[in-house]
Every structure is written in C-alpha cells, then in structure tokens.
Amino acid sequence: MPSSRALISLVTAFALALAAGCTTPQDGTSASAPSMAPAAPPPPPPAASAPPAPLPPAPFAETLARAGERLVQEAVATVGSGPRELVIDPLIDASTGQQTSGTVAMGQQIAALVKAKAPAWNVRPLTRTSLANGPLLFIGTLTAINTQNDATGVADAFRACMALIDLRTGKLVAKRADRATVGSVNAEPTAFFRDSPTWSRDRTVAAYIKSCQGSTTGDAADPGYLIRLPAQAVLNEATTAYGEGRMPDAYRLYREARLVAEPGDLRVLNGVYLTSWRTGKRKEAADTFGEIVEAGLESKKLPIKLFFNPGTTTLLQNADLRAQYALWLREVAAQVGGRESCLKIVGHTSRTGSAEANDALSRRRAVVVQEALERQNKKLASRLTVEGAGSREVIVGLGTDDLRDALDRRVEFRTVDCS
C-alpha cells in the first residue's frame, strides 16, 4: 500500500491532469503531452461581393421588357398574383418633371407587360375613383445621363427607374432600374407640358422622384408624395382632357384641382392659364399668369419659355405665341414695377455650338428681353441687369435644339437685391 505522502501526490497529479484537460482525446492521440497552442481563429467572413456592373444601354423597348419583367416577378413574390388593382401614376422625366412621349410609352409598355404576366391585376389610370381601394401604384422616371459621368458632356443614354407601391401598406414592393440608348427614347414633351409657359420641379414633383429614385424595396414611399395623391389624381384627369383637346373639361378640372393642390402649384396655374387662354377667357388668363409671375418672383426664380429661332435673337413668329409673349412680358413688367427689388435676366442655350458662342448668344437674348421690359415700363431701366449663362446650366442636356430640350433655351428672371 502506498504511503500517505505518495497517495496525496498521486491524487494531486490526477487533479492537475483533469484541470489541464489531459484525458485521452477523442481522436485517440496520447494525452501524455497535451498541446498548449491557442485555438485557431475563426475563418474571416466572405468578402462582400461588388454590385453587378450596370447592363449596357439597350433599345428602349428591350430595356423596359427586361426591367419590367423582373419588377413584376419581384412584386408577385411579395404580394401574390391574386386579384388587385394596379394604378399607373403618369411617369415623368426626372430632369424636368414633365411627361414626354417616352414616359407615356414606358407606362403603356409596362401596362401591357403586367396584363400578360399578372393577368389578375386590373390596370387602371390614375383618377380619384381608382385610388379608392388601396391599389398597387406604379411610378417611374426617365433621366437623361452621360454614361461617362461627364458633367459637361451631352447626354448619351436614359436611365429608367420604375417602382411599385402597395397603397395598403405605403411601402415599395418592387423596384428596378435600367438604361436605354439615347436615340431610342422620344423625349418630346406631351401637349400640356409643351404649351406651359413656365416650369419648375416643385415639391410634389420632387416627392414623386424621391419615391422612385431615392427608395429601395421595403422602404416607405415618400410621405409628401402620398399625401398629394388626391390632388395628383385630379390633375391627371385635367391633363388627360387637355391632351385630348377637351378644353372646357380641362378648364373645369384644373379649377377643381386648385381646391386640393398646394397653393402656387405651377402645374395647376399653368393649366388654368392655358385653358383660360384656349377658351377665350383672356382676362382670367392674364390674372393667372400674374399669379405665376408672383410665385416665381417670391421664390426668386421664374423660368419662362420664350422661344427664339435657332442661333438668333429673334422670337418665334407664330401669331398666337407672339400674343402670349406680349402678355407674359407685360405681367413681368407690372409685377417687378410694384416691388422694390431688382431683376436679373439670365439667358440660356442648349449644348449646341461652342461655349464662347453660347455665352454671347444667351446674353444677347437676355438683352432682347430686357429691352422689351423697358418698353413696357421705362422706370425699370435702372433695376434690370442681364447675364448670359450659355449652356452651363442645362436641364435636359440632349443638345438637339428642338422641343426635346426646349427648357435648355429658357430665359430666367431672378429677384436680386438692388445694389
């Protein structure tokens, strides 16, 4: 029998062995020489994959087909393919806020695709009635871009963004974007936007664009967009009537829109002005244009589409336009004459021609407008200044010198402090 001292030593050694984990390992290796190396670190997480490179621009119809099909698939996976109403809020050009032949074609092609891929969804236009039952809402934008990210280069493609919002939840259930070749997109404004005397991307338009371009699937749509949908529905009914030549109906609907739209909404004011003019209500047209001028001068920026013959300082000779231009300039002169501030007249050109030529031409056009205002009110002479911005502040950037980039050849009135 071992001595007490030996027994204590044996027990102590066994306890130390247990504490050190030196029992026979599971793999059967000897426990007589345990490894004291630290445990191996966990493997690093896999590197995040880079976002896929954008597909090269394709013809417009092909772009819409490939992006639209993925959009519908994504939406069906979220909300199912059962019966739903799908309402199309007319798509817009994101640079201008206008509807164009291209945005109309985009809406029509997506509507046809939805009918083919999700036949239980009932596609309807945006009206007050079609919003009643919490439909799916389709929105989208087209944006002229330069694919080389050259801020001074002519646009060479269009980026198409499209999204579906479930109005029952207020969230995006699908979103896709793709690019189309510039020559395959017709960017000419539709009748109402072509005829409108002024332009601005107001808060309503900005909220629409943000809901499409500034959101991802699962995000809530911009609240500023959703809250203005009832007014947008009336405006769409009015603009549809205008495009179909139903001027008395359009006049009535634009006046109805004034009751629900934001004060100073330029689409409403442009609509009341145009339909008043078209239906012979010239005094109301003049009064409404006065409101347009007032809103622009209050915001310190009023762009007006005074069209010059290409490369000249001569205004277009169309008789109806000449009559409207006279009214516009008269109202600007009257509004500025009743204020204490001064006015800077800024001419703009498209990206056709050299920078030096565009700077000189845009300034000469501003001088033509300055002289016209001074003829209306000689007291304005000391309060008007001119500037030629050339093509440095283009909005569309296509360089086509036609109706597609008409806004690039605008004249702006900017309220400034008198020195």
Tab-separated table of C-alpha atoms in Angstrom:
chain	number	residue	atom	x	y	z
A	1	MET	CA	0.000	0.000	0.000
A	2	PRO	CA	1.432	3.371	-0.858
A	3	SER	CA	2.305	5.807	1.893
A	4	SER	CA	0.012	8.749	2.694
A	5	ARG	CA	2.507	11.104	1.131
A	6	ALA	CA	2.578	9.088	-2.101
A	7	LEU	CA	-1.252	8.867	-2.168
A	8	ILE	CA	-1.552	12.641	-1.794
A	9	SER	CA	0.964	13.103	-4.613
A	10	LEU	CA	-0.979	10.709	-6.847
A	11	VAL	CA	-4.325	12.429	-6.197
A	12	THR	CA	-2.758	15.819	-6.763
A	13	ALA	CA	-1.239	14.726	-10.072
A	14	PHE	CA	-4.599	13.283	-11.222
A	15	ALA	CA	-6.431	16.501	-10.314
A	16	LEU	CA	-3.875	18.560	-12.182
A	17	ALA	CA	-4.260	16.299	-15.192
A	18	LEU	CA	-8.049	16.769	-15.185
A	19	ALA	CA	-7.697	20.522	-14.833
A	20	ALA	CA	-5.339	20.615	-17.796
A	21	GLY	CA	-7.728	18.549	-19.957
A	22	CYS	CA	-5.179	15.828	-20.372
A	23	THR	CA	-7.557	12.939	-20.613
A	24	THR	CA	-7.329	10.828	-23.713
A	25	PRO	CA	-8.536	12.919	-26.671
A	26	GLN	CA	-11.403	11.883	-28.930
A	27	ASP	CA	-9.034	11.220	-31.832
A	28	GLY	CA	-7.062	8.658	-29.758
A	29	THR	CA	-3.782	10.563	-29.597
A	30	SER	CA	-1.703	10.297	-26.469
A	31	ALA	CA	-2.585	12.545	-23.567
A	32	SER	CA	0.905	12.428	-22.172
A	33	ALA	CA	1.990	15.623	-23.987
A	34	PRO	CA	-1.007	17.937	-24.360
A	35	SER	CA	-0.713	20.808	-26.865
A	36	MET	CA	-0.816	24.278	-25.305
A	37	ALA	CA	-1.237	26.157	-28.667
A	38	PRO	CA	-4.155	28.624	-28.723
A	39	ALA	CA	-7.289	27.715	-30.637
A	40	ALA	CA	-7.228	28.680	-34.328
A	41	PRO	CA	-9.082	31.943	-35.084
A	42	PRO	CA	-12.413	31.628	-36.872
A	43	PRO	CA	-12.242	31.961	-40.657
A	44	PRO	CA	-12.774	35.500	-41.925
A	45	PRO	CA	-16.234	36.331	-43.274
A	46	PRO	CA	-16.540	36.121	-47.031
A	47	ALA	CA	-15.720	39.358	-48.792
A	48	ALA	CA	-18.761	41.383	-49.793
A	49	SER	CA	-19.450	40.935	-53.463
A	50	ALA	CA	-19.295	44.076	-55.574
A	51	PRO	CA	-22.592	45.266	-57.022
A	52	PRO	CA	-23.101	43.962	-60.533
A	53	ALA	CA	-21.987	46.271	-63.287
A	54	PRO	CA	-24.904	48.007	-64.997
A	55	LEU	CA	-26.013	46.467	-68.239
A	56	PRO	CA	-25.053	48.443	-71.339
A	57	PRO	CA	-27.791	50.732	-72.650
A	58	ALA	CA	-30.222	48.870	-74.880
A	59	PRO	CA	-33.040	49.976	-77.191
A	60	PHE	CA	-35.857	51.452	-75.105
A	61	ALA	CA	-38.380	48.643	-75.663
A	62	GLU	CA	-35.783	46.000	-74.761
A	63	THR	CA	-34.776	47.918	-71.629
A	64	LEU	CA	-38.376	48.135	-70.442
A	65	ALA	CA	-39.018	44.470	-71.187
A	66	ARG	CA	-36.086	43.162	-69.171
A	67	ALA	CA	-36.542	45.548	-66.233
A	68	GLY	CA	-40.333	45.346	-66.224
A	69	GLU	CA	-40.429	41.563	-66.137
A	70	ARG	CA	-38.115	41.472	-63.111
A	71	LEU	CA	-40.229	44.177	-61.455
A	72	VAL	CA	-43.418	42.142	-61.823
A	73	GLN	CA	-41.711	38.955	-60.608
A	74	GLU	CA	-40.446	40.730	-57.512
A	75	ALA	CA	-43.864	42.234	-56.789
A	76	VAL	CA	-45.712	38.925	-57.247
A	77	ALA	CA	-43.285	37.275	-54.825
A	78	THR	CA	-44.256	39.887	-52.212
A	79	VAL	CA	-47.994	40.494	-52.691
A	80	GLY	CA	-49.018	37.411	-54.667
A	81	SER	CA	-50.652	37.173	-58.062
A	82	GLY	CA	-54.248	37.303	-56.846
A	83	PRO	CA	-56.744	39.958	-57.935
A	84	ARG	CA	-55.530	43.507	-57.337
A	85	GLU	CA	-55.976	46.862	-58.969
A	86	LEU	CA	-52.821	48.465	-60.338
A	87	VAL	CA	-52.941	52.209	-60.978
A	88	ILE	CA	-50.364	53.999	-63.128
A	89	ASP	CA	-49.414	57.481	-61.943
A	90	PRO	CA	-48.101	59.013	-65.197
A	91	LEU	CA	-44.360	58.653	-65.434
A	92	ILE	CA	-42.180	61.748	-65.702
A	93	ASP	CA	-38.836	62.986	-66.931
A	94	ALA	CA	-36.821	63.381	-63.732
A	95	SER	CA	-34.765	66.314	-65.030
A	96	THR	CA	-37.794	68.438	-65.886
A	97	GLY	CA	-40.808	66.932	-64.105
A	98	GLN	CA	-42.568	66.812	-67.472
A	99	GLN	CA	-44.420	63.982	-69.138
A	100	THR	CA	-42.897	63.114	-72.515
A	101	SER	CA	-43.620	60.760	-75.395
A	102	GLY	CA	-41.005	58.479	-73.827
A	103	THR	CA	-42.610	58.400	-70.383
A	104	VAL	CA	-46.018	57.732	-71.967
A	105	ALA	CA	-44.573	54.840	-73.989
A	106	MET	CA	-42.919	53.491	-70.853
A	107	GLY	CA	-46.231	53.429	-68.984
A	108	GLN	CA	-48.015	51.771	-71.886
A	109	GLN	CA	-45.416	49.023	-72.283
A	110	ILE	CA	-45.377	48.236	-68.564
A	111	ALA	CA	-49.195	48.133	-68.518
A	112	ALA	CA	-49.155	45.570	-71.343
A	113	LEU	CA	-46.471	43.529	-69.573
A	114	VAL	CA	-48.450	43.486	-66.317
A	115	LYS	CA	-51.547	42.265	-68.139
A	116	ALA	CA	-49.505	39.424	-69.641
A	117	LYS	CA	-47.523	38.396	-66.536
A	118	ALA	CA	-50.100	39.108	-63.792
A	119	PRO	CA	-53.481	38.827	-65.553
A	120	ALA	CA	-55.430	39.027	-62.279
A	121	TRP	CA	-54.182	42.592	-61.769
A	122	ASN	CA	-56.555	45.166	-63.231
A	123	VAL	CA	-54.530	48.051	-64.732
A	124	ARG	CA	-56.209	51.463	-64.466
A	125	PRO	CA	-55.227	55.132	-64.978
A	126	LEU	CA	-54.830	57.458	-62.014
A	127	THR	CA	-58.184	59.032	-61.134
A	128	ARG	CA	-59.975	59.849	-57.902
A	129	THR	CA	-62.063	56.695	-58.281
A	130	SER	CA	-59.147	54.350	-58.954
A	131	LEU	CA	-57.438	55.328	-55.668
A	132	ALA	CA	-60.400	54.258	-53.547
A	133	ASN	CA	-59.497	50.631	-52.756
A	134	GLY	CA	-55.807	50.771	-51.860
A	135	PRO	CA	-54.362	49.641	-55.213
A	136	LEU	CA	-50.832	48.878	-56.245
A	137	LEU	CA	-49.365	52.088	-57.650
A	138	PHE	CA	-46.835	52.128	-60.476
A	139	ILE	CA	-44.482	55.114	-60.748
A	140	GLY	CA	-41.399	55.722	-62.845
A	141	THR	CA	-38.900	58.224	-64.178
A	142	LEU	CA	-36.646	58.739	-67.173
A	143	THR	CA	-33.417	60.698	-66.742
A	144	ALA	CA	-31.014	61.769	-69.473
A	145	ILE	CA	-27.473	60.879	-68.363
A	146	ASN	CA	-23.919	60.878	-69.597
A	147	THR	CA	-22.587	57.348	-69.116
A	148	GLN	CA	-19.017	58.650	-68.682
A	149	ASN	CA	-20.169	60.899	-65.795
A	150	ASP	CA	-19.019	63.936	-67.756
A	151	ALA	CA	-20.957	66.827	-66.238
A	152	THR	CA	-20.365	68.962	-69.333
A	153	GLY	CA	-20.963	66.239	-71.907
A	154	VAL	CA	-24.074	65.692	-73.987
A	155	ALA	CA	-26.427	63.037	-72.598
A	156	ASP	CA	-25.835	59.680	-74.306
A	157	ALA	CA	-28.362	57.431	-72.512
A	158	PHE	CA	-31.548	57.464	-70.461
A	159	ARG	CA	-31.843	55.825	-67.049
A	160	ALA	CA	-35.272	54.261	-66.489
A	161	CYS	CA	-36.444	53.827	-62.897
A	162	MET	CA	-39.673	52.010	-62.049
A	163	ALA	CA	-41.299	51.092	-58.742
A	164	LEU	CA	-44.481	49.548	-57.377
A	165	ILE	CA	-46.031	50.868	-54.172
A	166	ASP	CA	-48.689	48.970	-52.231
A	167	LEU	CA	-51.018	51.701	-51.009
A	168	ARG	CA	-52.371	49.318	-48.347
A	169	THR	CA	-49.003	49.495	-46.599
A	170	GLY	CA	-47.460	52.602	-48.172
A	171	LYS	CA	-44.288	50.630	-48.980
A	172	LEU	CA	-42.374	49.787	-52.129
A	173	VAL	CA	-42.885	46.135	-53.043
A	174	ALA	CA	-40.617	46.175	-56.092
A	175	LYS	CA	-38.119	48.435	-57.830
A	176	ARG	CA	-35.950	48.161	-60.923
A	177	ALA	CA	-33.677	50.433	-62.960
A	178	ASP	CA	-32.060	50.043	-66.366
A	179	ARG	CA	-30.579	52.162	-69.145
A	180	ALA	CA	-31.747	52.849	-72.685
A	181	THR	CA	-29.886	54.218	-75.688
A	182	VAL	CA	-30.498	57.931	-76.113
A	183	GLY	CA	-31.661	57.657	-79.723
A	184	SER	CA	-34.403	55.151	-78.869
A	185	VAL	CA	-36.213	57.480	-76.433
A	186	ASN	CA	-38.531	60.241	-77.638
A	187	ALA	CA	-38.111	62.983	-75.031
A	188	GLU	CA	-40.537	65.459	-76.635
A	189	PRO	CA	-42.943	66.846	-74.010
A	190	THR	CA	-46.625	65.990	-74.235
A	191	ALA	CA	-49.091	68.706	-75.238
A	192	PHE	CA	-49.717	70.238	-71.821
A	193	PHE	CA	-46.049	70.463	-70.869
A	194	ARG	CA	-45.065	71.652	-74.348
A	195	ASP	CA	-47.561	74.514	-74.135
A	196	SER	CA	-46.992	75.514	-70.492
A	197	PRO	CA	-45.340	78.949	-70.243
A	198	THR	CA	-43.148	78.144	-67.262
A	199	TRP	CA	-41.600	75.231	-65.479
A	200	SER	CA	-40.398	74.224	-62.046
A	201	ARG	CA	-39.673	70.990	-60.207
A	202	ASP	CA	-41.913	71.793	-57.256
A	203	ARG	CA	-42.245	69.825	-54.005
A	204	THR	CA	-44.860	67.486	-55.445
A	205	VAL	CA	-42.629	66.519	-58.364
A	206	ALA	CA	-39.585	66.202	-56.085
A	207	ALA	CA	-41.519	63.842	-53.780
A	208	TYR	CA	-42.562	61.691	-56.749
A	209	ILE	CA	-38.952	61.422	-57.936
A	210	LYS	CA	-37.698	60.611	-54.442
A	211	SER	CA	-40.280	57.820	-54.047
A	212	CYS	CA	-38.860	56.149	-57.165
A	213	GLN	CA	-35.181	57.037	-57.256
A	214	GLY	CA	-34.459	57.572	-53.561
A	215	SER	CA	-36.060	54.417	-52.149
A	216	THR	CA	-35.454	50.673	-52.172
A	217	THR	CA	-37.809	47.728	-51.927
A	218	GLY	CA	-39.352	47.621	-48.458
A	219	ASP	CA	-38.988	51.352	-47.838
A	220	ALA	CA	-41.980	53.558	-47.167
A	221	ALA	CA	-42.898	55.817	-50.076
A	222	ASP	CA	-42.187	59.490	-49.522
A	223	PRO	CA	-44.996	60.886	-47.308
A	224	GLY	CA	-45.003	64.117	-49.294
A	225	TYR	CA	-45.858	62.110	-52.393
A	226	LEU	CA	-48.603	60.012	-50.800
A	227	ILE	CA	-50.361	62.960	-49.182
A	228	ARG	CA	-50.603	64.749	-52.536
A	229	LEU	CA	-52.055	61.787	-54.451
A	230	PRO	CA	-55.678	63.055	-54.371
A	231	ALA	CA	-54.613	66.335	-55.985
A	232	GLN	CA	-52.416	64.445	-58.446
A	233	ALA	CA	-55.439	62.365	-59.462
A	234	VAL	CA	-57.473	65.473	-60.342
A	235	LEU	CA	-54.506	66.957	-62.194
A	236	ASN	CA	-54.119	63.777	-64.211
A	237	GLU	CA	-57.785	63.886	-65.206
A	238	ALA	CA	-57.327	67.526	-66.269
A	239	THR	CA	-54.106	66.896	-68.194
A	240	THR	CA	-55.692	63.934	-69.982
A	241	ALA	CA	-58.598	66.159	-71.062
A	242	TYR	CA	-56.127	68.810	-72.269
A	243	GLY	CA	-54.200	66.260	-74.320
A	244	GLU	CA	-57.448	65.061	-75.915
A	245	GLY	CA	-58.423	68.623	-76.839
A	246	ARG	CA	-61.372	68.783	-74.417
A	247	MET	CA	-60.564	72.318	-73.271
A	248	PRO	CA	-63.822	73.116	-71.379
A	249	ASP	CA	-63.455	69.872	-69.385
A	250	ALA	CA	-59.777	70.565	-68.764
A	251	TYR	CA	-60.570	74.122	-67.627
A	252	ARG	CA	-63.150	72.827	-65.121
A	253	LEU	CA	-60.815	70.114	-63.810
A	254	TYR	CA	-57.826	72.436	-63.370
A	255	ARG	CA	-60.052	74.774	-61.379
A	256	GLU	CA	-61.154	71.810	-59.245
A	257	ALA	CA	-57.509	70.915	-58.712
A	258	ARG	CA	-56.894	74.375	-57.231
A	259	LEU	CA	-59.122	73.392	-54.299
A	260	VAL	CA	-56.977	70.396	-53.274
A	261	ALA	CA	-53.465	71.120	-54.593
A	262	GLU	CA	-50.823	73.096	-52.770
A	263	PRO	CA	-51.087	76.888	-53.166
A	264	GLY	CA	-48.889	78.012	-56.041
A	265	ASP	CA	-48.675	74.542	-57.656
A	266	LEU	CA	-47.330	75.520	-61.073
A	267	ARG	CA	-48.986	72.634	-62.897
A	268	VAL	CA	-52.357	73.886	-61.659
A	269	LEU	CA	-51.597	77.523	-62.506
A	270	ASN	CA	-50.223	76.593	-65.918
A	271	GLY	CA	-53.359	74.529	-66.537
A	272	VAL	CA	-55.771	77.306	-65.572
A	273	TYR	CA	-53.770	79.786	-67.664
A	274	LEU	CA	-53.652	77.575	-70.769
A	275	THR	CA	-57.291	76.511	-70.692
A	276	SER	CA	-58.441	80.072	-69.991
A	277	TRP	CA	-56.423	81.245	-72.989
A	278	ARG	CA	-57.690	78.408	-75.203
A	279	THR	CA	-61.338	79.050	-74.272
A	280	GLY	CA	-61.172	82.799	-74.843
A	281	LYS	CA	-61.072	83.890	-71.194
A	282	ARG	CA	-58.179	86.291	-71.763
A	283	LYS	CA	-58.622	88.333	-68.601
A	284	GLU	CA	-58.562	85.199	-66.429
A	285	ALA	CA	-55.526	84.001	-68.380
A	286	ALA	CA	-53.749	87.299	-67.678
A	287	ASP	CA	-54.693	87.214	-63.996
A	288	THR	CA	-53.488	83.628	-63.666
A	289	PHE	CA	-50.201	84.388	-65.388
A	290	GLY	CA	-49.822	87.235	-62.924
A	291	GLU	CA	-50.059	84.624	-60.143
A	292	ILE	CA	-47.391	82.549	-61.895
A	293	VAL	CA	-45.077	85.574	-62.047
A	294	GLU	CA	-45.764	86.434	-58.408
A	295	ALA	CA	-44.977	82.877	-57.267
A	296	GLY	CA	-41.763	82.854	-59.297
A	297	LEU	CA	-40.554	86.227	-58.035
A	298	GLU	CA	-41.356	85.234	-54.446
A	299	SER	CA	-39.188	82.143	-54.865
A	300	LYS	CA	-36.560	84.398	-56.547
A	301	LYS	CA	-36.550	82.320	-59.746
A	302	LEU	CA	-39.006	82.390	-62.647
A	303	PRO	CA	-38.073	80.468	-65.805
A	304	ILE	CA	-40.172	81.333	-68.870
A	305	LYS	CA	-40.145	79.546	-72.219
A	306	LEU	CA	-39.540	82.405	-74.610
A	307	PHE	CA	-38.587	80.589	-77.811
A	308	PHE	CA	-36.065	82.149	-80.174
A	309	ASN	CA	-35.305	80.985	-83.676
A	310	PRO	CA	-32.200	78.724	-83.522
A	311	GLY	CA	-28.969	80.711	-83.395
A	312	THR	CA	-30.732	84.103	-83.390
A	313	THR	CA	-32.176	86.728	-81.069
A	314	THR	CA	-35.486	86.742	-82.961
A	315	LEU	CA	-38.522	85.367	-81.145
A	316	LEU	CA	-40.637	82.819	-82.985
A	317	GLN	CA	-43.125	84.433	-85.327
A	318	ASN	CA	-46.173	82.272	-84.547
A	319	ALA	CA	-49.078	84.723	-84.096
A	320	ASP	CA	-50.555	83.001	-81.051
A	321	LEU	CA	-47.162	82.829	-79.352
A	322	ARG	CA	-46.482	86.491	-80.091
A	323	ALA	CA	-49.739	87.412	-78.353
A	324	GLN	CA	-48.847	85.262	-75.369
A	325	TYR	CA	-45.294	86.610	-75.159
A	326	ALA	CA	-46.669	90.150	-75.045
A	327	LEU	CA	-48.956	89.179	-72.162
A	328	TRP	CA	-46.119	87.428	-70.300
A	329	LEU	CA	-43.717	90.353	-70.569
A	330	ARG	CA	-46.448	92.811	-69.610
A	331	GLU	CA	-47.182	90.855	-66.430
A	332	VAL	CA	-43.485	90.548	-65.537
A	333	ALA	CA	-43.019	94.308	-66.009
A	334	ALA	CA	-46.077	95.070	-63.876
A	335	GLN	CA	-45.030	92.718	-61.067
A	336	VAL	CA	-41.449	93.965	-60.951
A	337	GLY	CA	-42.631	97.572	-61.157
A	338	GLY	CA	-44.641	97.078	-57.983
A	339	ARG	CA	-41.676	95.757	-55.998
A	340	GLU	CA	-38.601	97.366	-54.541
A	341	SER	CA	-36.248	94.584	-55.590
A	342	CYS	CA	-34.277	94.383	-58.821
A	343	LEU	CA	-34.338	91.722	-61.520
A	344	LYS	CA	-31.565	89.801	-63.215
A	345	ILE	CA	-32.461	88.424	-66.643
A	346	VAL	CA	-30.473	85.279	-67.428
A	347	GLY	CA	-30.350	83.790	-70.914
A	348	HIS	CA	-29.620	80.094	-71.510
A	349	THR	CA	-28.731	77.960	-74.523
A	350	SER	CA	-28.539	74.270	-75.314
A	351	ARG	CA	-25.226	72.423	-75.718
A	352	THR	CA	-25.077	73.056	-79.463
A	353	GLY	CA	-22.091	75.117	-80.574
A	354	SER	CA	-19.020	76.374	-78.763
A	355	ALA	CA	-19.069	77.653	-75.192
A	356	GLU	CA	-17.973	81.120	-76.309
A	357	ALA	CA	-20.734	81.369	-78.916
A	358	ASN	CA	-23.358	80.119	-76.459
A	359	ASP	CA	-22.295	82.639	-73.812
A	360	ALA	CA	-22.554	85.512	-76.272
A	361	LEU	CA	-25.886	84.327	-77.753
A	362	SER	CA	-27.512	83.753	-74.366
A	363	ARG	CA	-26.540	87.249	-73.228
A	364	ARG	CA	-27.851	88.877	-76.413
A	365	ARG	CA	-31.176	87.089	-75.892
A	366	ALA	CA	-31.330	88.380	-72.320
A	367	VAL	CA	-30.753	91.901	-73.653
A	368	VAL	CA	-33.691	91.479	-76.074
A	369	VAL	CA	-35.949	90.617	-73.137
A	370	GLN	CA	-34.528	93.474	-71.052
A	371	GLU	CA	-35.341	95.974	-73.807
A	372	ALA	CA	-38.865	94.552	-74.153
A	373	LEU	CA	-39.489	95.027	-70.421
A	374	GLU	CA	-38.141	98.573	-70.514
A	375	ARG	CA	-40.557	99.389	-73.336
A	376	GLN	CA	-43.355	98.216	-71.040
A	377	ASN	CA	-42.101	100.317	-68.114
A	378	LYS	CA	-39.258	102.812	-68.609
A	379	LYS	CA	-38.767	103.112	-64.846
A	380	LEU	CA	-37.353	99.572	-64.820
A	381	ALA	CA	-34.215	100.589	-66.715
A	382	SER	CA	-32.139	101.116	-63.563
A	383	ARG	CA	-33.378	97.898	-61.941
A	384	LEU	CA	-32.667	95.351	-64.677
A	385	THR	CA	-29.385	93.570	-65.297
A	386	VAL	CA	-28.558	90.812	-67.782
A	387	GLU	CA	-26.371	87.733	-67.778
A	388	GLY	CA	-25.607	85.007	-70.309
A	389	ALA	CA	-25.284	81.556	-68.770
A	390	GLY	CA	-24.607	79.845	-72.101
A	391	SER	CA	-25.022	76.093	-71.730
A	392	ARG	CA	-23.587	75.854	-68.219
A	393	GLU	CA	-26.988	75.350	-66.567
A	394	VAL	CA	-28.719	72.990	-68.962
A	395	ILE	CA	-31.609	70.943	-67.596
A	396	VAL	CA	-32.093	68.328	-70.312
A	397	GLY	CA	-28.648	68.263	-71.930
A	398	LEU	CA	-29.528	66.464	-75.169
A	399	GLY	CA	-28.165	69.167	-77.460
A	400	THR	CA	-30.938	68.605	-80.040
A	401	ASP	CA	-32.171	72.219	-80.371
A	402	ASP	CA	-35.811	71.204	-80.724
A	403	LEU	CA	-38.803	70.623	-78.454
A	404	ARG	CA	-36.956	67.885	-76.580
A	405	ASP	CA	-34.506	70.293	-74.969
A	406	ALA	CA	-36.568	73.496	-75.179
A	407	LEU	CA	-36.035	74.182	-71.464
A	408	ASP	CA	-32.317	74.474	-72.089
A	409	ARG	CA	-33.075	77.590	-74.163
A	410	ARG	CA	-35.130	79.344	-71.493
A	411	VAL	CA	-34.911	82.859	-70.084
A	412	GLU	CA	-34.957	83.138	-66.293
A	413	PHE	CA	-35.923	86.093	-64.148
A	414	ARG	CA	-34.158	86.148	-60.796
A	415	THR	CA	-35.070	88.519	-57.999
A	416	VAL	CA	-31.942	90.185	-56.597
A	417	ASP	CA	-31.181	92.969	-54.160
A	418	CYS	CA	-30.626	96.369	-55.720
A	419	SER	CA	-27.012	97.493	-55.285
